[in-house]
PDB file of C-alpha atoms and ligand atoms in Angstrom:
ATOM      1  CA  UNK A   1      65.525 -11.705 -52.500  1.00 96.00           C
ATOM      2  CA  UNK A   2      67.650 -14.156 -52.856  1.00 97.00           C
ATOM      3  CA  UNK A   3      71.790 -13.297 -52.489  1.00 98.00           C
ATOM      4  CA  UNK A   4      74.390 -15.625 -53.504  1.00 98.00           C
ATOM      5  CA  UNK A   5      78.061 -14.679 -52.703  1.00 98.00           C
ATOM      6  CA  UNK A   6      80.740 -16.809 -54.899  1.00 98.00           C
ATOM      7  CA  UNK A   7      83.889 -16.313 -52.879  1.00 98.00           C
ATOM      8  CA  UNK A   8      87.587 -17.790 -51.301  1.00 98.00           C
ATOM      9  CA  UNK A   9      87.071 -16.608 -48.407  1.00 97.00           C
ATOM     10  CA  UNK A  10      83.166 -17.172 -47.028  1.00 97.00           C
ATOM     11  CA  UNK A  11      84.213 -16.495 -43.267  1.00 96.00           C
ATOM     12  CA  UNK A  12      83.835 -12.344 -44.332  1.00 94.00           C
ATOM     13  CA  UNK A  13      80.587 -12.067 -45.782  1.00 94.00           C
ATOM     14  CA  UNK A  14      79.419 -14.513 -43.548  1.00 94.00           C
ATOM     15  CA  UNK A  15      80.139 -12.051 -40.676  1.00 90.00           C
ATOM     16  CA  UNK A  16      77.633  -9.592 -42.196  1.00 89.00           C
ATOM     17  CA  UNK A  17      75.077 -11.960 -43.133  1.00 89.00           C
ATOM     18  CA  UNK A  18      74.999 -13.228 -39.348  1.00 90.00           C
ATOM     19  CA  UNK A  19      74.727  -9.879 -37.818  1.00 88.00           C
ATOM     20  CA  UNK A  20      72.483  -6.724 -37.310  1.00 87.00           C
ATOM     21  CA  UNK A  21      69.485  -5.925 -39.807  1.00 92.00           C
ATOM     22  CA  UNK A  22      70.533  -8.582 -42.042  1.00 92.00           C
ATOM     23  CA  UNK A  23      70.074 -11.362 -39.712  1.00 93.00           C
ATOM     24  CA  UNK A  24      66.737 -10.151 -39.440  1.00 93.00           C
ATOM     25  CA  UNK A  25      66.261 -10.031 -42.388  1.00 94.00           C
ATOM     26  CA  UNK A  26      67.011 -13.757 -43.176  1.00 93.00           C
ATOM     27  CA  UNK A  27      65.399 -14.518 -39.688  1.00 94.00           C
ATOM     28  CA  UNK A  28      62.645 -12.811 -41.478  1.00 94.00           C
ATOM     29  CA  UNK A  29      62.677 -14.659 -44.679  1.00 95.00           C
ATOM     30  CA  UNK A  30      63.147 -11.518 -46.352  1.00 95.00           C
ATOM     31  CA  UNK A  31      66.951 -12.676 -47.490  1.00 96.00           C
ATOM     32  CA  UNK A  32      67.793 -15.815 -48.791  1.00 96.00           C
ATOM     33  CA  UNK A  33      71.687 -15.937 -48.455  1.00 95.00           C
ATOM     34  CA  UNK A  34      74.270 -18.551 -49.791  1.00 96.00           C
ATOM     35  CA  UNK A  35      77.980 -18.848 -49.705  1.00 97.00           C
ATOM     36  CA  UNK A  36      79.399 -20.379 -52.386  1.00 98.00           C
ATOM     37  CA  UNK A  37      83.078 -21.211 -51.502  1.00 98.00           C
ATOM     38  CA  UNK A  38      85.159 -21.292 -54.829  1.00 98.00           C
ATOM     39  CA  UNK A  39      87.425 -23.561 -53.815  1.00 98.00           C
ATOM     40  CA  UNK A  40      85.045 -26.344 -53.416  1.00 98.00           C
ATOM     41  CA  UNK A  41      85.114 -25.908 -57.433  1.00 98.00           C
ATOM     42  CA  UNK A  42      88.466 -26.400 -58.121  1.00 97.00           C
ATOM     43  CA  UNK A  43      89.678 -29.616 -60.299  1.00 93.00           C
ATOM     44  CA  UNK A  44      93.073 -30.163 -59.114  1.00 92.00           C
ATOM     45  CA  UNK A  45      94.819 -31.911 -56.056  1.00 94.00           C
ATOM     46  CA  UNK A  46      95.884 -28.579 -54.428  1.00 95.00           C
ATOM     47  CA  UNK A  47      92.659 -26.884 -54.886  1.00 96.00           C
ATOM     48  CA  UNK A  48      94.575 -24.115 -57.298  1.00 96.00           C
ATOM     49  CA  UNK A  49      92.232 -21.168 -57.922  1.00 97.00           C
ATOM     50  CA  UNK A  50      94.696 -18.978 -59.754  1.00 97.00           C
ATOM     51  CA  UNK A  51      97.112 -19.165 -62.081  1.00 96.00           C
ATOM     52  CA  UNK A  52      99.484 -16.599 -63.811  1.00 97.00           C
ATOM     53  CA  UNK A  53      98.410 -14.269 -67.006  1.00 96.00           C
ATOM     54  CA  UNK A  54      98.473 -15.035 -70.344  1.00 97.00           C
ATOM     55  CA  UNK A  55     100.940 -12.169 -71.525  1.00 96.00           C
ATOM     56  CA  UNK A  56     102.774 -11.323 -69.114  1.00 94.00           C
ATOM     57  CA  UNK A  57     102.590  -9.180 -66.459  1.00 91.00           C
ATOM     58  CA  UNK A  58     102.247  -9.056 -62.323  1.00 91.00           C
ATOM     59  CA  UNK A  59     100.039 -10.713 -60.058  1.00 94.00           C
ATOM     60  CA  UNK A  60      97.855 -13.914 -60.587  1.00 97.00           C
ATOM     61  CA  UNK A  61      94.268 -14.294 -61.609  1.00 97.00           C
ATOM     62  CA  UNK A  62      91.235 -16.763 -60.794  1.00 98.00           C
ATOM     63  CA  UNK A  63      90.988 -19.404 -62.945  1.00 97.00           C
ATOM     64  CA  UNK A  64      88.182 -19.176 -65.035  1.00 98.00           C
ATOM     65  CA  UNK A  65      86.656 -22.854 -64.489  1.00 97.00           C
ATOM     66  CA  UNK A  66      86.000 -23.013 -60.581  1.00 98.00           C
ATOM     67  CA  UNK A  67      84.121 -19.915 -60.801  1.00 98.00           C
ATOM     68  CA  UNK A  68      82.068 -21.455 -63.767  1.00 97.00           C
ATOM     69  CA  UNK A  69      81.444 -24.792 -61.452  1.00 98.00           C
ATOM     70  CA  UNK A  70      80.633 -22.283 -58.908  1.00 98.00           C
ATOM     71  CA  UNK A  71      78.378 -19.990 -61.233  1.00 98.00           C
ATOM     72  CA  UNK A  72      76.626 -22.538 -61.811  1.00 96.00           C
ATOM     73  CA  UNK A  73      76.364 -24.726 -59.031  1.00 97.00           C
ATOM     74  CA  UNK A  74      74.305 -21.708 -57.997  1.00 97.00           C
ATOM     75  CA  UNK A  75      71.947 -22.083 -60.918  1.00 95.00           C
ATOM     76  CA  UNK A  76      73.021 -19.331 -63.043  1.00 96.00           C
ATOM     77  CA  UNK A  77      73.298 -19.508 -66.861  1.00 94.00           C
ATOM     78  CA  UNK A  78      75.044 -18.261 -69.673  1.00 93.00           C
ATOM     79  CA  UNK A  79      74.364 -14.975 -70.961  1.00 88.00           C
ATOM     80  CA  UNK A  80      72.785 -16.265 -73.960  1.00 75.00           C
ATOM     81  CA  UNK A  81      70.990 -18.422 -71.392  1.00 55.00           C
ATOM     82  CA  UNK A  82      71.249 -21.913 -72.678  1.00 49.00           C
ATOM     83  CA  UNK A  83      72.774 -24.729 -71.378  1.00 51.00           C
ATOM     84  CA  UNK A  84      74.385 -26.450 -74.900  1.00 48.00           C
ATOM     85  CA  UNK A  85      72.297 -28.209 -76.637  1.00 48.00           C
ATOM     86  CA  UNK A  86      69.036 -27.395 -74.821  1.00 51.00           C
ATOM     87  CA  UNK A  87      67.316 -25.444 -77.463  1.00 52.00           C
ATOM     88  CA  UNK A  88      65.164 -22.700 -77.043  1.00 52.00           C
ATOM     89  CA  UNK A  89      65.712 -19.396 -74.562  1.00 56.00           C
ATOM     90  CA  UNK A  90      65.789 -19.672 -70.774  1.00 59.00           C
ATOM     91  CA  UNK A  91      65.194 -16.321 -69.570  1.00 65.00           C
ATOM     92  CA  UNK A  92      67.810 -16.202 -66.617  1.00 72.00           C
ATOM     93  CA  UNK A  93      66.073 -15.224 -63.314  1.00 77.00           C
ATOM     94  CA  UNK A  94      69.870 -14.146 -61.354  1.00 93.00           C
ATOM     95  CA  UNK A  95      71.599 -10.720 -62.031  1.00 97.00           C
ATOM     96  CA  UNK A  96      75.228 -11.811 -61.876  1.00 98.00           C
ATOM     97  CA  UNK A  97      77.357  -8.757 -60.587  1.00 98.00           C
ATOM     98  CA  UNK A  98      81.507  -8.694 -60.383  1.00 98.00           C
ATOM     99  CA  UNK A  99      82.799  -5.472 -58.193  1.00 98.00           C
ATOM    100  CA  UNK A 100      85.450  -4.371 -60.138  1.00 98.00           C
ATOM    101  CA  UNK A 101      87.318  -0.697 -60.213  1.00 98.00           C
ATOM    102  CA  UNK A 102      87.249  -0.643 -63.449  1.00 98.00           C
ATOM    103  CA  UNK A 103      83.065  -1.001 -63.322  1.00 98.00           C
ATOM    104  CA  UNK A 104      80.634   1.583 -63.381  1.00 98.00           C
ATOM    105  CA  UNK A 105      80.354   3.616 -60.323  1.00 98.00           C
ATOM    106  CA  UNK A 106      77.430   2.353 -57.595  1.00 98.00           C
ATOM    107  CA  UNK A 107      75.397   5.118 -56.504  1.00 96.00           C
ATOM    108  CA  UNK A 108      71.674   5.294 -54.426  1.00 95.00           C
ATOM    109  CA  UNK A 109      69.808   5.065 -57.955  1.00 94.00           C
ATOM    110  CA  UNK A 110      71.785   1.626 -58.567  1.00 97.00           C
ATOM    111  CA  UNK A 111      71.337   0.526 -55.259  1.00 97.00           C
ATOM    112  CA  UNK A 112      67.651   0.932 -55.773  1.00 96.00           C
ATOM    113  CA  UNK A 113      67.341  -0.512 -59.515  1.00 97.00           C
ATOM    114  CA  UNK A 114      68.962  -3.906 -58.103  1.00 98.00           C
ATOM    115  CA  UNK A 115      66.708  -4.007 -55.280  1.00 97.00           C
ATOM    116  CA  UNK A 116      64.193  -5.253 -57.514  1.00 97.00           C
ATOM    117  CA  UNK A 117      65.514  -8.512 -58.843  1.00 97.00           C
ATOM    118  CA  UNK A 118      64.719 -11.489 -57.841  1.00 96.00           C
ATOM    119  CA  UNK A 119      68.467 -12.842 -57.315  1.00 97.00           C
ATOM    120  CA  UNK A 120      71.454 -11.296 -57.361  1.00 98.00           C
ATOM    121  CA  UNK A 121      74.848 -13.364 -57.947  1.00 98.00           C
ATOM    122  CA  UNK A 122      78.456 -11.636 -56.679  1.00 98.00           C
ATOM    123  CA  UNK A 123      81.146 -12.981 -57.642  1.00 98.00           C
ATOM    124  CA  UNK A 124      84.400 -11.593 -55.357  1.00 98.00           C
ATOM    125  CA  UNK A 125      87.628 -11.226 -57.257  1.00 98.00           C
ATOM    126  CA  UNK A 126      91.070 -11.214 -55.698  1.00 97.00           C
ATOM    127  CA  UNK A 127      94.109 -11.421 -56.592  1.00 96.00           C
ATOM    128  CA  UNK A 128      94.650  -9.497 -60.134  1.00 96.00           C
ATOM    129  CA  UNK A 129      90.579 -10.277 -60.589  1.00 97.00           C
ATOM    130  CA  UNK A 130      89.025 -12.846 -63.174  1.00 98.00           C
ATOM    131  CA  UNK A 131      89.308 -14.406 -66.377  1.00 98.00           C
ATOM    132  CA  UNK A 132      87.605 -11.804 -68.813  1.00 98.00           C
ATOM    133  CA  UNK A 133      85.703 -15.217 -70.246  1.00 97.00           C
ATOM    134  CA  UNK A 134      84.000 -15.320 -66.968  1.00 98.00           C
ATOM    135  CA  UNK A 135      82.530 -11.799 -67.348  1.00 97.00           C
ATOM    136  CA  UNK A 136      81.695 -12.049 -71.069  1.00 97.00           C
ATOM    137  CA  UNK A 137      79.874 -15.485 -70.546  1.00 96.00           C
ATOM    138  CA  UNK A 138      78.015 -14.863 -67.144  1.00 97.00           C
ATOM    139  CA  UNK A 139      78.276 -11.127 -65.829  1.00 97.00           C
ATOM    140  CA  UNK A 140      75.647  -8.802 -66.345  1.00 97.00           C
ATOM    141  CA  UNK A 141      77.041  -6.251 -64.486  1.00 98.00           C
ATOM    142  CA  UNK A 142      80.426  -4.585 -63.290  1.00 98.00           C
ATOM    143  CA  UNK A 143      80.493  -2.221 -60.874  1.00 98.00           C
ATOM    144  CA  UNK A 144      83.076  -0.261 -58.640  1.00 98.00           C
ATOM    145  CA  UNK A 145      82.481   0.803 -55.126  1.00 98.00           C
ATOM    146  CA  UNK A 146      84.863   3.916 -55.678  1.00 98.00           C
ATOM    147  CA  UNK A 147      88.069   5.263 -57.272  1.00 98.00           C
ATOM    148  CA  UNK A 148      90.612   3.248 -55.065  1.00 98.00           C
ATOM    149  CA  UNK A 149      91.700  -0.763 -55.503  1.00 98.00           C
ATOM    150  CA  UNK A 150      90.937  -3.073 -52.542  1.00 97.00           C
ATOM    151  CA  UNK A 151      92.833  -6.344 -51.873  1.00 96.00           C
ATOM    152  CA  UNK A 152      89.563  -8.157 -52.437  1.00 95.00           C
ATOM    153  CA  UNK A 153      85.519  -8.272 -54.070  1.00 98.00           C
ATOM    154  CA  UNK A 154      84.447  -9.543 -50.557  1.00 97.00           C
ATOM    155  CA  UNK A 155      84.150  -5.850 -49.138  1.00 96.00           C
ATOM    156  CA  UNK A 156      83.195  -4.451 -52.500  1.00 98.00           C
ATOM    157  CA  UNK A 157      80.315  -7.122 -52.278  1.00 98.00           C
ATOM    158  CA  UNK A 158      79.483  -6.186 -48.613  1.00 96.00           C
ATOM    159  CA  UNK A 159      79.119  -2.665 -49.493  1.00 97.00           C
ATOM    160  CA  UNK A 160      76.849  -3.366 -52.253  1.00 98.00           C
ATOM    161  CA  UNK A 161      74.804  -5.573 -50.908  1.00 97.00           C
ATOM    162  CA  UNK A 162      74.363  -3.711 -47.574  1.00 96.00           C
ATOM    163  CA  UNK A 163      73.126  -0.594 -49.817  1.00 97.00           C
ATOM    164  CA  UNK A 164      70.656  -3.108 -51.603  1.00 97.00           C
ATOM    165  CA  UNK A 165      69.291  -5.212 -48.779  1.00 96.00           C
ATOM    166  CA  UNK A 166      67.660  -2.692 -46.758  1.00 95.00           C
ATOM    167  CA  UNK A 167      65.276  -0.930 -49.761  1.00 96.00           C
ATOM    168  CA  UNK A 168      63.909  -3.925 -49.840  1.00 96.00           C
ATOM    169  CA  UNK A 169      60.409  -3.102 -48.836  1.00 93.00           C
ATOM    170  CA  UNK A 170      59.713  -4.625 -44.905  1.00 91.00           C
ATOM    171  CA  UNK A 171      63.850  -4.475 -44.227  1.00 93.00           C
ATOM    172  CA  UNK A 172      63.254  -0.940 -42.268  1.00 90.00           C
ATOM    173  CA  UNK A 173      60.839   1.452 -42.403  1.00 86.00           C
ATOM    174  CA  UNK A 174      60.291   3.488 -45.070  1.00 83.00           C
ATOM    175  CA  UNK A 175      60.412   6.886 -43.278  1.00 82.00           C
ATOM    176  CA  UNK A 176      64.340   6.221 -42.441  1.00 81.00           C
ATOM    177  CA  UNK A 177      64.711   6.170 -45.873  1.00 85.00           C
ATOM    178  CA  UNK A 178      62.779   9.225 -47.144  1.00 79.00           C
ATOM    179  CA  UNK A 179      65.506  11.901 -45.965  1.00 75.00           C
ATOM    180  CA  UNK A 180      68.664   9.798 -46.184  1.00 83.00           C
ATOM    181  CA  UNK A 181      71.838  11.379 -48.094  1.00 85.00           C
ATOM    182  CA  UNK A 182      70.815  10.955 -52.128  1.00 88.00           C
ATOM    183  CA  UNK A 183      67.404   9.809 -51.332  1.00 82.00           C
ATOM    184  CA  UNK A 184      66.637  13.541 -53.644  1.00 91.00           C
ATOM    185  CA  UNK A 185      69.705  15.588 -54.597  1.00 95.00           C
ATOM    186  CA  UNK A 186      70.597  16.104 -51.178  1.00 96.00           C
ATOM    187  CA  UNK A 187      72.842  14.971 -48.236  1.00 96.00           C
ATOM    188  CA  UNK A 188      71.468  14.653 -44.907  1.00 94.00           C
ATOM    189  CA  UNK A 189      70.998  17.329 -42.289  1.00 95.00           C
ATOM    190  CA  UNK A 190      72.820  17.241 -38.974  1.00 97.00           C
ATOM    191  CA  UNK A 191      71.133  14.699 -35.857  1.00 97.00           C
ATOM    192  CA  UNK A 192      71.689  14.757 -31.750  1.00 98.00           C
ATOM    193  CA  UNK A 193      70.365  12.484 -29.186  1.00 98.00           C
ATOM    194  CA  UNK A 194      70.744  12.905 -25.777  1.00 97.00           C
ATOM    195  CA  UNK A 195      72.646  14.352 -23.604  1.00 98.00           C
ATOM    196  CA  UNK A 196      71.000  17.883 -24.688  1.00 98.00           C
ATOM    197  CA  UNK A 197      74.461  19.242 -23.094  1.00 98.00           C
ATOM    198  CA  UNK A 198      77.869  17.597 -24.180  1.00 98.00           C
ATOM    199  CA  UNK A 199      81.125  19.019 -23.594  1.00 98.00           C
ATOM    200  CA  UNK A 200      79.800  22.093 -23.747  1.00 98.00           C
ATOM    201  CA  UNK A 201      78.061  21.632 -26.962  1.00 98.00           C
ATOM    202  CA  UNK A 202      74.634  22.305 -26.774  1.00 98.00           C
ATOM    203  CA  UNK A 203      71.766  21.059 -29.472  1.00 98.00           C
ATOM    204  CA  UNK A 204      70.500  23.847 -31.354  1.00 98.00           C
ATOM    205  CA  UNK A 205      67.861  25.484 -29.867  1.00 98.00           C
ATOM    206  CA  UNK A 206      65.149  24.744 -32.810  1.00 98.00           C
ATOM    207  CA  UNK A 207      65.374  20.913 -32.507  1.00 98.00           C
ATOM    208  CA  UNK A 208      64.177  21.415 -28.740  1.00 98.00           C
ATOM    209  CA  UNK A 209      61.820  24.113 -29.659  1.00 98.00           C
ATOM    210  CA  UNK A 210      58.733  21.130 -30.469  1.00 97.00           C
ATOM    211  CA  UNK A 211      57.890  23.803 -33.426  1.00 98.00           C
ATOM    212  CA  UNK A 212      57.573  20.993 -36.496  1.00 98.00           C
ATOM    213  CA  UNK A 213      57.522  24.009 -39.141  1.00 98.00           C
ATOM    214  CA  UNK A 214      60.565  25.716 -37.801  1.00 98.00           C
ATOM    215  CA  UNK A 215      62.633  22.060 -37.298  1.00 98.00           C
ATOM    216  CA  UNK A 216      61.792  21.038 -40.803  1.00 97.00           C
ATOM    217  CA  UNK A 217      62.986  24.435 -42.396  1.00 98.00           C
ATOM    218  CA  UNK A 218      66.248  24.307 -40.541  1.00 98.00           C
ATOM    219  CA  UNK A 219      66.790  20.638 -41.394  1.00 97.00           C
ATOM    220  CA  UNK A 220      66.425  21.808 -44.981  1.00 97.00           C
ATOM    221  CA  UNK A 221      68.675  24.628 -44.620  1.00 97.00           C
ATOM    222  CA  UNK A 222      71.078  22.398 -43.004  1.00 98.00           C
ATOM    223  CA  UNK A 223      71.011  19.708 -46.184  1.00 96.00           C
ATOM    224  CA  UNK A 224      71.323  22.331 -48.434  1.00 97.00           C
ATOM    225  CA  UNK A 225      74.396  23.987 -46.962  1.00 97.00           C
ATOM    226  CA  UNK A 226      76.139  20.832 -46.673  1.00 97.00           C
ATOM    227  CA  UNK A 227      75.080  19.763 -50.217  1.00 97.00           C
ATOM    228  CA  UNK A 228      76.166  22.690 -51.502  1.00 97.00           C
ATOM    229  CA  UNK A 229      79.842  22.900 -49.242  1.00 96.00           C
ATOM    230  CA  UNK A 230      80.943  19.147 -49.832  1.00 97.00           C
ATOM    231  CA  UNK A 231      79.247  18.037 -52.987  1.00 97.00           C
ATOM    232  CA  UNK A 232      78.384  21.234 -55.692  1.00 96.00           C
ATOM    233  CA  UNK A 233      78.486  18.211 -58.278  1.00 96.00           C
ATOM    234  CA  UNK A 234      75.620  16.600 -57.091  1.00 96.00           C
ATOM    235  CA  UNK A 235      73.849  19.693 -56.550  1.00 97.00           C
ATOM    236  CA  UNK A 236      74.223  20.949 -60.436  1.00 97.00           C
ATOM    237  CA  UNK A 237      73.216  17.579 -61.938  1.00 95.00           C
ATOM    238  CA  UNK A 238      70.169  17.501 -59.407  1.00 96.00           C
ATOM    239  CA  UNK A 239      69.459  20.924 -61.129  1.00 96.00           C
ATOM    240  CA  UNK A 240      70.171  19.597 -64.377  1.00 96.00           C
ATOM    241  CA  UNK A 241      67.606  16.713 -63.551  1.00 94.00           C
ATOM    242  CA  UNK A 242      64.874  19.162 -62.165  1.00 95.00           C
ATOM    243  CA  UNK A 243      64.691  17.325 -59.263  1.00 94.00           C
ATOM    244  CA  UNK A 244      64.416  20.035 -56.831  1.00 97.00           C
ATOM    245  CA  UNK A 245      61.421  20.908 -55.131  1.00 97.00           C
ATOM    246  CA  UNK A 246      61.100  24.993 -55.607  1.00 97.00           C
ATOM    247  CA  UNK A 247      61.281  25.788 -52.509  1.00 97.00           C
ATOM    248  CA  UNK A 248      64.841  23.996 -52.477  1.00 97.00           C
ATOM    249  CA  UNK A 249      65.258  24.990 -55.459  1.00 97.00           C
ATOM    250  CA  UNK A 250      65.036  28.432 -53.994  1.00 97.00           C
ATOM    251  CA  UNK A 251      66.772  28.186 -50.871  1.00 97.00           C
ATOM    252  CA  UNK A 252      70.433  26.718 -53.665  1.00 97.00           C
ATOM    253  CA  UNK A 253      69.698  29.770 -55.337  1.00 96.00           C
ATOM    254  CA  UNK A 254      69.809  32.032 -52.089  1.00 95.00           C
ATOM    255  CA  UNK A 255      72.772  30.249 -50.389  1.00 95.00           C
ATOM    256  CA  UNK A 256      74.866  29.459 -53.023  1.00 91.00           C
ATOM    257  CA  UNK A 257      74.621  33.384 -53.858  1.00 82.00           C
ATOM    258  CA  UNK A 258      75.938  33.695 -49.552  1.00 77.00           C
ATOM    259  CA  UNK A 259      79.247  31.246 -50.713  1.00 66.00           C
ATOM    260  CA  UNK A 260      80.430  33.277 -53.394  1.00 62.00           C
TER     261      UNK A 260
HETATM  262  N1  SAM B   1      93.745  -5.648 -61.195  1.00 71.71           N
HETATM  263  C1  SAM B   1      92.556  -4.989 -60.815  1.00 71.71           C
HETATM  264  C2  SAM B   1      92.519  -3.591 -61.460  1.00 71.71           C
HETATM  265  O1  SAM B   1      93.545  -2.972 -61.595  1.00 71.71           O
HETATM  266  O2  SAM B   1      91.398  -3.136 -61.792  1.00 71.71           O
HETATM  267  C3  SAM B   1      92.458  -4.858 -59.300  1.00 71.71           C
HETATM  268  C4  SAM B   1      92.231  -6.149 -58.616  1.00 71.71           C
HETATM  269  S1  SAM B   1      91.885  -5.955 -56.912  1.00 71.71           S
HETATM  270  C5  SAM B   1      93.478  -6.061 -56.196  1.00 71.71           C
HETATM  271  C6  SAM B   1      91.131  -7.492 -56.456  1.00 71.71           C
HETATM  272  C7  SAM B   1      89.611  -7.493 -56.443  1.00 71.71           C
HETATM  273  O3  SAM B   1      89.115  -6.585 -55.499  1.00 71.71           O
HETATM  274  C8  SAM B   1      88.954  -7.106 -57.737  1.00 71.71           C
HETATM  275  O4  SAM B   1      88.891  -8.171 -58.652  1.00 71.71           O
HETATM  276  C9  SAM B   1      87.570  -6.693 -57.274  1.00 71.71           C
HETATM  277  O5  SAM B   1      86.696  -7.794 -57.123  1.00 71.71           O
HETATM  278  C10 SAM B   1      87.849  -6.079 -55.912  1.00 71.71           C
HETATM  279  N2  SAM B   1      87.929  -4.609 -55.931  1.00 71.71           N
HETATM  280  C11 SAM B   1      89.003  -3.845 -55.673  1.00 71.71           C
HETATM  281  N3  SAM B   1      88.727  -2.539 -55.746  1.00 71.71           N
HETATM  282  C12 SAM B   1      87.419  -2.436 -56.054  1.00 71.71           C
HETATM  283  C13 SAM B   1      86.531  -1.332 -56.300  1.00 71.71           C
HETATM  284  N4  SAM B   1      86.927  -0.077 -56.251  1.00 71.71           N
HETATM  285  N5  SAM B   1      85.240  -1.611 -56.606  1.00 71.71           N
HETATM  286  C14 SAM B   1      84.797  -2.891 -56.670  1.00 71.71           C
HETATM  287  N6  SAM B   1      85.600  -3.974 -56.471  1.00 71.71           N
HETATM  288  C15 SAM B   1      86.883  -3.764 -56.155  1.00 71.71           C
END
């Protein structure tokens, strides 16, 4: 996949990019990454990428040409795909994404529906965000990270991307990501590592047991408690969606009968 980040400030997504599982994954050639610095796009002698709004009002906002130079020094298209005057559709290969609170909310199931494109664009807002001619002629999609603002899209875009990145198939291995929290209707069950004893706090007994029956019911017992404690919302649209197993099914039925 390729992953281009449009941004002011490269030196923070370029800190993931150059570290951990995503290294290896561009080591890899599994991730083709580019930082597009915005500035680099700007038209006038002090490099202004902002300007105040139209209106009225606090704050300033990015001007609305160096991110087009920027969109598409990267390749990317109009919506309506067509460069004037060329005639004829050009189906756009990038999915251009601006984090924004006021998107819709990411989730696993997103995470996993942008995994499969080819290229993904991000553009990072700051400041009050973007000119709304931006997203109307490029974005295909807005998103939020969460119900709070941050200062900046850079994080927003980390996030994102870092949920993305590793379902690519090869990134890690599929078994780490059959039980992860959301992976189906349910949040992860408690994990230890050694020392068996720490401050006094032992491992539970089951876990040490080698019994592979026994350790997989608890673990299940475990995700459903916690499901069930922190997040009842996810566990009634899960039940909505049928998406429970019945012997999970089962087990909601049994414990959520032991909270009331
Ligand atoms: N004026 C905007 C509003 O009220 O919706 C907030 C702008 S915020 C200070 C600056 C940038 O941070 C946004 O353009 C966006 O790129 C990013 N951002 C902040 N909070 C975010 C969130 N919850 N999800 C995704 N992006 C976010």
């Amino acid at each position: 996949m390729k992953i281009h980040v449009l941004t002011l400030f490269p030196e923070i997504p370029r800190a993931f990019f150059e570290n951990s599982i995503m290294a290896k994954a561009v080591e890899r050639g599994i991730i083709d990454c580019s930082l597009i610095n915005i500035r680099d796009f700007a038209f006038d002698k002090h490099k202004s990428c902002d300007d105040s709004t139209y209106g009225g009002g606090a704050g300033m906002l990015m001007l609305p040409e160096p991110l087009s130079a920027a969109l598409e020094s990267a390749g990317v298209t109009r919506k309506e795909g067509n460069p004037a005057g060329s005639g004829g559709e050009i189906k756009r290969r990038q999915r251009v994404v601006f984090p924004t609170p006021s998107g819709k909310p990411f989730s696993q199931a997103y995470a996993y529906e942008l995994s499969r494109e080819e290229e993904l664009v991000f553009v990072c807002g700051r400041y009050e965000g973007i000119d709304q001619r931006i997203i109307d002629l490029y974005v295909d999609d807005e998103i939020s990270i969460g119900d709070y603002v941050t200062s900046s899209g850079e994080l927003a875009a980390a996030v994102i991307i870092d949920a993305v990145y590793r379902l690519i198939p090869g990134v890690i291995s599929s078994e780490s990501l059959d039980e992860e929290s959301f992976s189906d209707g349910l949040l992860e069950y408690p994990q230890y590592t050694r020392p068996e004893i720490f401050r006094g706090e032992k491992v539970p007994e089951v876990l040490l047991s080698g019994h592979h029956e026994k350790i997989r019911l608890w673990r299940l017992r475990k995700r459903v408690e916690k499901t069930l404690r922190v997040r009842p919302d996810l566990v009634e649209a899960s039940l909505k969606k049928g998406v429970y197993p019945e012997e999970t099914a089962a087990l909601i039925e049994e414990m959520k009968n032991g909270l009331d």
